[in-house]
Amino acid sequence: MFDLTDKIALVTGGNGGIGLGMARGLGQAGATIVVVGRNEEKSAAALRQLQSAGVRAESLPCDVSREAAVQDLFARIADRHGRLDILVNNAGSTVRKAPQDFTLDEWHQVMDTNLTSAFLCARSAHPLMRAAGAGKIINIGSILSVFAAPYAPAYCASKGAIVQFTKSLAIAWAGDRIQVNAVLPGWIDTELTAGAREQVPGLNDRVLARTPAGRWGVPQDLAGIAVFLASAASDFVTGTAITVDGGYSAS
Ligand code: NDP
């Protein structure tokens, strides 16, 4: 039910953090992983980690916020593999500032990285998945899809929108046997949140106090949900958003 042998999985931002944790899970379930990121050194290091864990993996450089680059990326996937079964829209970033201090460029940078990239990749994945007769798309939101933070207006807007975008894709493409779901991670220890811990006073203590599991998550905590949402086990699950947060949103 969870076997991903012969599946091709593209993970944006799969070269670090949560994306790499999910890539490892998908790869260990049998999928061939295509890691996508901008930093080629980081991608090469991620490939070494995946391959030493027994995962078949390759990397392609791409800035997924740029339309032409995404079109080129999917053309290369079509050339190399002739198919795509699983797309994980995970690439993300933030700018931490009060709303009144945001520039328009900063706003666009966060929205394009977190939201527009998911649209561009899903749009390019659709014909490949349709031709294959099925597909799985996993969009990474956040608990900030639901709660808000005063220092992250664009991030909260982009992550809230990911949930609605997910529902729209799910109902549009259900007839093509493409399931589309969102995952909303809680506080996970990665490069992204290392910055937050430095910049937001008291954040570490607040996270620990409010997370019933009593710890920060680690990227590997997202591996199981990725395998579930990428596999036949979730064929009747579509248009939903699943939190993986150690109980944070329940408390
Ligand atoms: P990281 O910063 O560790 O990883 C983000 C990855 O995205 C990097 O590997 C980066 O690679 C890639 N990336 C960023 N921008 C682009 C781009 N324009 N094109 C291609 N790749 C890009 O962050 P996390 O692992 O923490 O975050 C992963 C996802 O999970 C994000 O969407 C984030 O919002 C979400 N999330 C994280 C939480 C956490 O607590 N960590 C909580 C909730 C959600 P490169 O620099 O090589 O491009």
XYZ file of C-alpha atoms and ligand atoms in Angstrom:
299
model
C 0.000 0.000 0.000
C 2.894 2.359 0.739
C 5.243 1.046 -1.958
C 6.588 3.750 -4.307
C 8.763 1.549 -6.515
C 9.017 2.891 -10.095
C 7.563 6.268 -9.068
C 9.328 9.521 -9.955
C 9.070 12.162 -7.208
C 10.121 15.793 -7.581
C 10.737 17.649 -4.303
C 11.266 21.403 -4.525
C 13.666 22.526 -1.810
C 14.542 18.846 -1.430
C 18.157 19.807 -0.862
C 17.693 20.730 2.807
C 15.460 20.791 5.872
C 11.930 19.394 5.635
C 12.238 18.763 1.885
C 15.253 16.524 2.412
C 13.463 14.681 5.244
C 10.502 13.990 2.958
C 12.779 13.085 0.036
C 14.521 10.484 2.180
C 11.169 8.976 3.233
C 9.851 8.857 -0.332
C 13.132 7.383 -1.581
C 13.225 4.712 1.099
C 9.679 3.750 0.067
C 11.095 3.097 -3.424
C 10.671 6.339 -5.396
C 13.384 7.889 -7.554
C 13.908 11.393 -6.200
C 14.550 14.546 -8.198
C 15.868 17.161 -5.787
C 15.285 20.750 -6.923
C 16.926 23.825 -5.421
C 18.977 26.861 -6.436
C 22.177 26.137 -4.500
C 23.989 23.397 -6.422
C 26.531 22.711 -3.649
C 23.710 22.113 -1.180
C 21.977 19.866 -3.718
C 25.166 17.845 -4.251
C 25.502 17.339 -0.475
C 21.826 16.281 -0.256
C 22.348 13.783 -3.075
C 25.285 12.246 -1.223
C 23.114 11.883 1.905
C 20.240 10.325 -0.034
C 22.458 7.970 -1.984
C 24.251 6.807 1.155
C 20.788 5.995 2.592
C 20.207 3.739 -0.435
C 17.943 6.186 -2.303
C 18.036 6.635 -6.108
C 18.318 10.395 -6.482
C 19.375 13.119 -8.871
C 19.237 16.909 -8.726
C 18.193 19.643 -11.102
C 18.886 23.321 -10.384
C 15.909 25.663 -10.625
C 14.509 28.821 -9.086
C 10.913 27.631 -8.824
C 9.572 31.180 -8.473
C 10.427 31.862 -12.143
C 8.028 30.770 -14.846
C 10.538 30.062 -17.634
C 12.841 28.141 -15.277
C 9.963 25.930 -14.110
C 8.887 25.234 -17.690
C 12.458 24.236 -18.510
C 12.643 22.036 -15.379
C 9.541 20.057 -16.334
C 10.709 19.726 -19.948
C 13.890 18.132 -18.584
C 11.866 15.771 -16.353
C 9.765 14.765 -19.370
C 12.938 14.137 -21.437
C 14.734 12.132 -18.758
C 11.866 10.143 -17.262
C 8.877 10.591 -19.556
C 6.672 10.820 -16.458
C 6.142 12.408 -13.060
C 4.128 10.663 -10.337
C 4.699 12.780 -7.225
C 5.249 16.519 -6.819
C 6.110 18.016 -3.442
C 5.841 21.819 -3.452
C 8.058 22.463 -0.458
C 10.400 25.366 -1.400
C 9.789 28.254 0.949
C 11.294 31.300 2.599
C 10.303 34.273 4.691
C 11.180 37.870 5.516
C 10.685 38.675 9.197
C 9.469 42.262 9.606
C 6.427 44.176 10.802
C 3.810 44.665 8.022
C 4.364 48.437 7.893
C 8.064 47.935 7.143
C 7.598 45.488 4.237
C 8.696 46.620 0.784
C 6.715 45.472 -2.239
C 9.778 43.544 -3.449
C 9.950 41.624 -0.165
C 6.230 40.871 -0.381
C 6.582 39.515 -3.928
C 9.705 37.551 -3.030
C 7.885 35.630 -0.275
C 4.634 35.174 -2.218
C 6.465 34.028 -5.352
C 8.661 31.554 -3.489
C 5.915 30.048 -1.312
C 2.763 30.312 -3.428
C 3.405 31.185 -7.082
C 6.019 28.409 -7.278
C 3.388 25.848 -6.243
C 1.075 27.101 -8.991
C 3.851 27.038 -11.619
C 5.030 23.530 -10.684
C 1.515 22.083 -10.398
C 0.539 23.579 -13.749
C 3.571 22.002 -15.420
C 3.085 18.674 -13.611
C -0.546 18.307 -14.673
C -0.007 17.130 -18.276
C 2.611 14.584 -17.162
C 0.353 13.194 -14.415
C -2.668 13.189 -16.673
C -0.759 11.237 -19.297
C 0.344 8.744 -16.612
C -3.304 8.334 -15.541
C -2.698 9.376 -11.902
C -0.637 11.647 -9.676
C -0.009 12.980 -6.182
C 0.681 16.603 -5.272
C 1.717 17.589 -1.757
C 1.793 21.314 -0.965
C 3.639 22.403 2.144
C 1.750 24.974 4.170
C 2.453 25.695 7.821
C 0.692 26.034 11.132
C 0.931 29.694 10.058
C -1.687 28.733 7.429
C -4.023 28.785 10.452
C -2.414 30.884 13.180
C -0.646 34.177 12.513
C 2.615 35.823 13.519
C 3.027 39.623 13.631
C 6.474 39.471 12.020
C 5.399 37.344 9.006
C 2.571 39.011 7.042
C 3.593 37.726 3.599
C 4.498 34.282 4.927
C 1.114 33.934 6.686
C -0.724 35.164 3.570
C 1.143 32.735 1.309
C 0.667 29.767 3.631
C -3.028 30.503 4.187
C -3.467 30.679 0.414
C -1.709 27.330 -0.081
C -4.597 25.595 1.714
C -7.260 27.121 -0.557
C -5.089 26.571 -3.640
C -4.784 22.913 -2.619
C -8.573 22.537 -2.415
C -9.054 24.172 -5.802
C -6.526 21.864 -7.509
C -7.998 18.846 -5.731
C -11.487 19.373 -7.091
C -10.270 20.458 -10.540
C -8.098 17.366 -11.018
C -9.944 14.653 -9.072
C -11.309 13.347 -12.382
C -7.724 12.900 -13.603
C -7.029 10.711 -10.537
C -4.630 13.336 -9.170
C -4.900 13.770 -5.402
C -3.763 17.110 -3.993
C -3.223 17.675 -0.278
C -1.440 20.103 2.006
C 0.804 19.352 4.966
C 1.027 21.960 7.714
C 4.225 21.421 9.709
C 4.555 22.789 13.227
C 7.873 24.073 14.527
C 10.620 22.045 12.857
C 14.338 22.538 13.475
C 15.800 23.657 10.109
C 17.882 26.531 8.653
C 14.652 28.524 8.274
C 13.732 28.315 11.949
C 17.336 28.700 13.145
C 16.962 32.259 11.811
C 13.638 32.697 13.604
C 15.111 31.519 16.899
C 17.810 34.185 16.566
C 15.517 36.998 15.413
C 12.397 36.459 17.535
C 13.061 36.869 21.266
C 11.545 34.104 23.428
C 10.454 31.964 20.450
C 12.305 28.831 21.509
C 10.734 28.823 24.994
C 7.247 29.585 23.609
C 7.467 26.722 21.117
C 8.596 24.253 23.764
C 5.916 25.408 26.207
C 3.081 25.115 23.689
C 4.103 21.903 21.910
C 2.642 18.968 23.881
C 5.306 16.651 22.446
C 7.788 18.841 24.357
C 10.295 19.245 21.547
C 10.913 20.852 18.162
C 10.187 18.578 15.228
C 12.967 17.269 12.992
C 12.778 16.925 9.175
C 12.396 13.146 9.462
C 9.082 13.727 11.315
C 7.603 14.711 7.924
C 8.715 11.554 6.110
C 5.723 9.399 7.089
C 3.054 11.874 6.000
C 4.861 12.359 2.680
C 4.868 8.599 2.020
C 1.188 8.325 2.978
C 0.111 11.214 0.727
C 2.289 9.964 -2.162
C 1.095 6.367 -2.047
C -1.994 4.336 -2.908
C -2.864 4.446 0.822
C -4.258 7.969 0.280
C -6.109 7.469 -3.017
C -9.423 8.692 -1.495
C -7.792 11.566 0.427
C -7.811 14.830 -1.495
C -8.223 18.550 -0.825
C -7.296 18.335 2.838
C -4.621 19.892 5.066
C -2.921 17.737 7.673
C -0.992 19.204 10.596
C 2.235 17.525 11.719
C 3.020 19.570 14.798
C 3.478 17.472 17.932
C 0.029 18.618 19.098
C 0.749 22.390 18.886
C -2.516 23.271 17.145
C -4.563 21.173 19.561
C -3.243 22.952 22.640
P 14.859 25.482 4.640
O 15.240 26.905 4.516
O 15.713 24.580 5.449
O 14.671 24.834 3.194
C 13.994 25.517 2.173
C 14.468 24.969 0.854
O 13.798 25.637 -0.193
C 15.946 25.177 0.670
O 16.540 23.910 0.485
C 16.066 26.072 -0.558
O 17.124 25.618 -1.377
C 14.725 25.890 -1.233
N 14.269 27.071 -1.939
C 13.998 28.290 -1.409
N 13.640 29.141 -2.386
C 13.695 28.448 -3.549
C 13.451 28.779 -4.901
N 13.066 30.018 -5.259
N 13.623 27.818 -5.841
C 14.012 26.572 -5.489
N 14.245 26.201 -4.224
C 14.103 27.129 -3.259
O 13.361 25.507 5.208
P 12.429 24.372 5.843
O 12.914 23.040 5.500
O 12.210 24.768 7.236
O 11.083 24.691 5.053
C 10.565 23.865 4.014
C 9.104 24.215 3.833
O 8.399 23.941 5.041
C 8.864 25.692 3.528
O 7.794 25.816 2.617
C 8.477 26.251 4.884
O 7.700 27.409 4.762
C 7.692 25.091 5.439
N 7.560 25.104 6.890
C 8.645 25.051 7.718
C 8.466 25.010 9.091
C 9.592 24.896 10.062
O 9.343 24.993 11.274
N 10.817 24.701 9.617
C 7.128 25.086 9.692
C 6.060 25.140 8.737
C 6.284 25.156 7.385
P 18.071 26.638 -2.216
O 18.510 27.678 -1.258
O 19.152 25.758 -2.748
O 17.209 27.168 -3.310
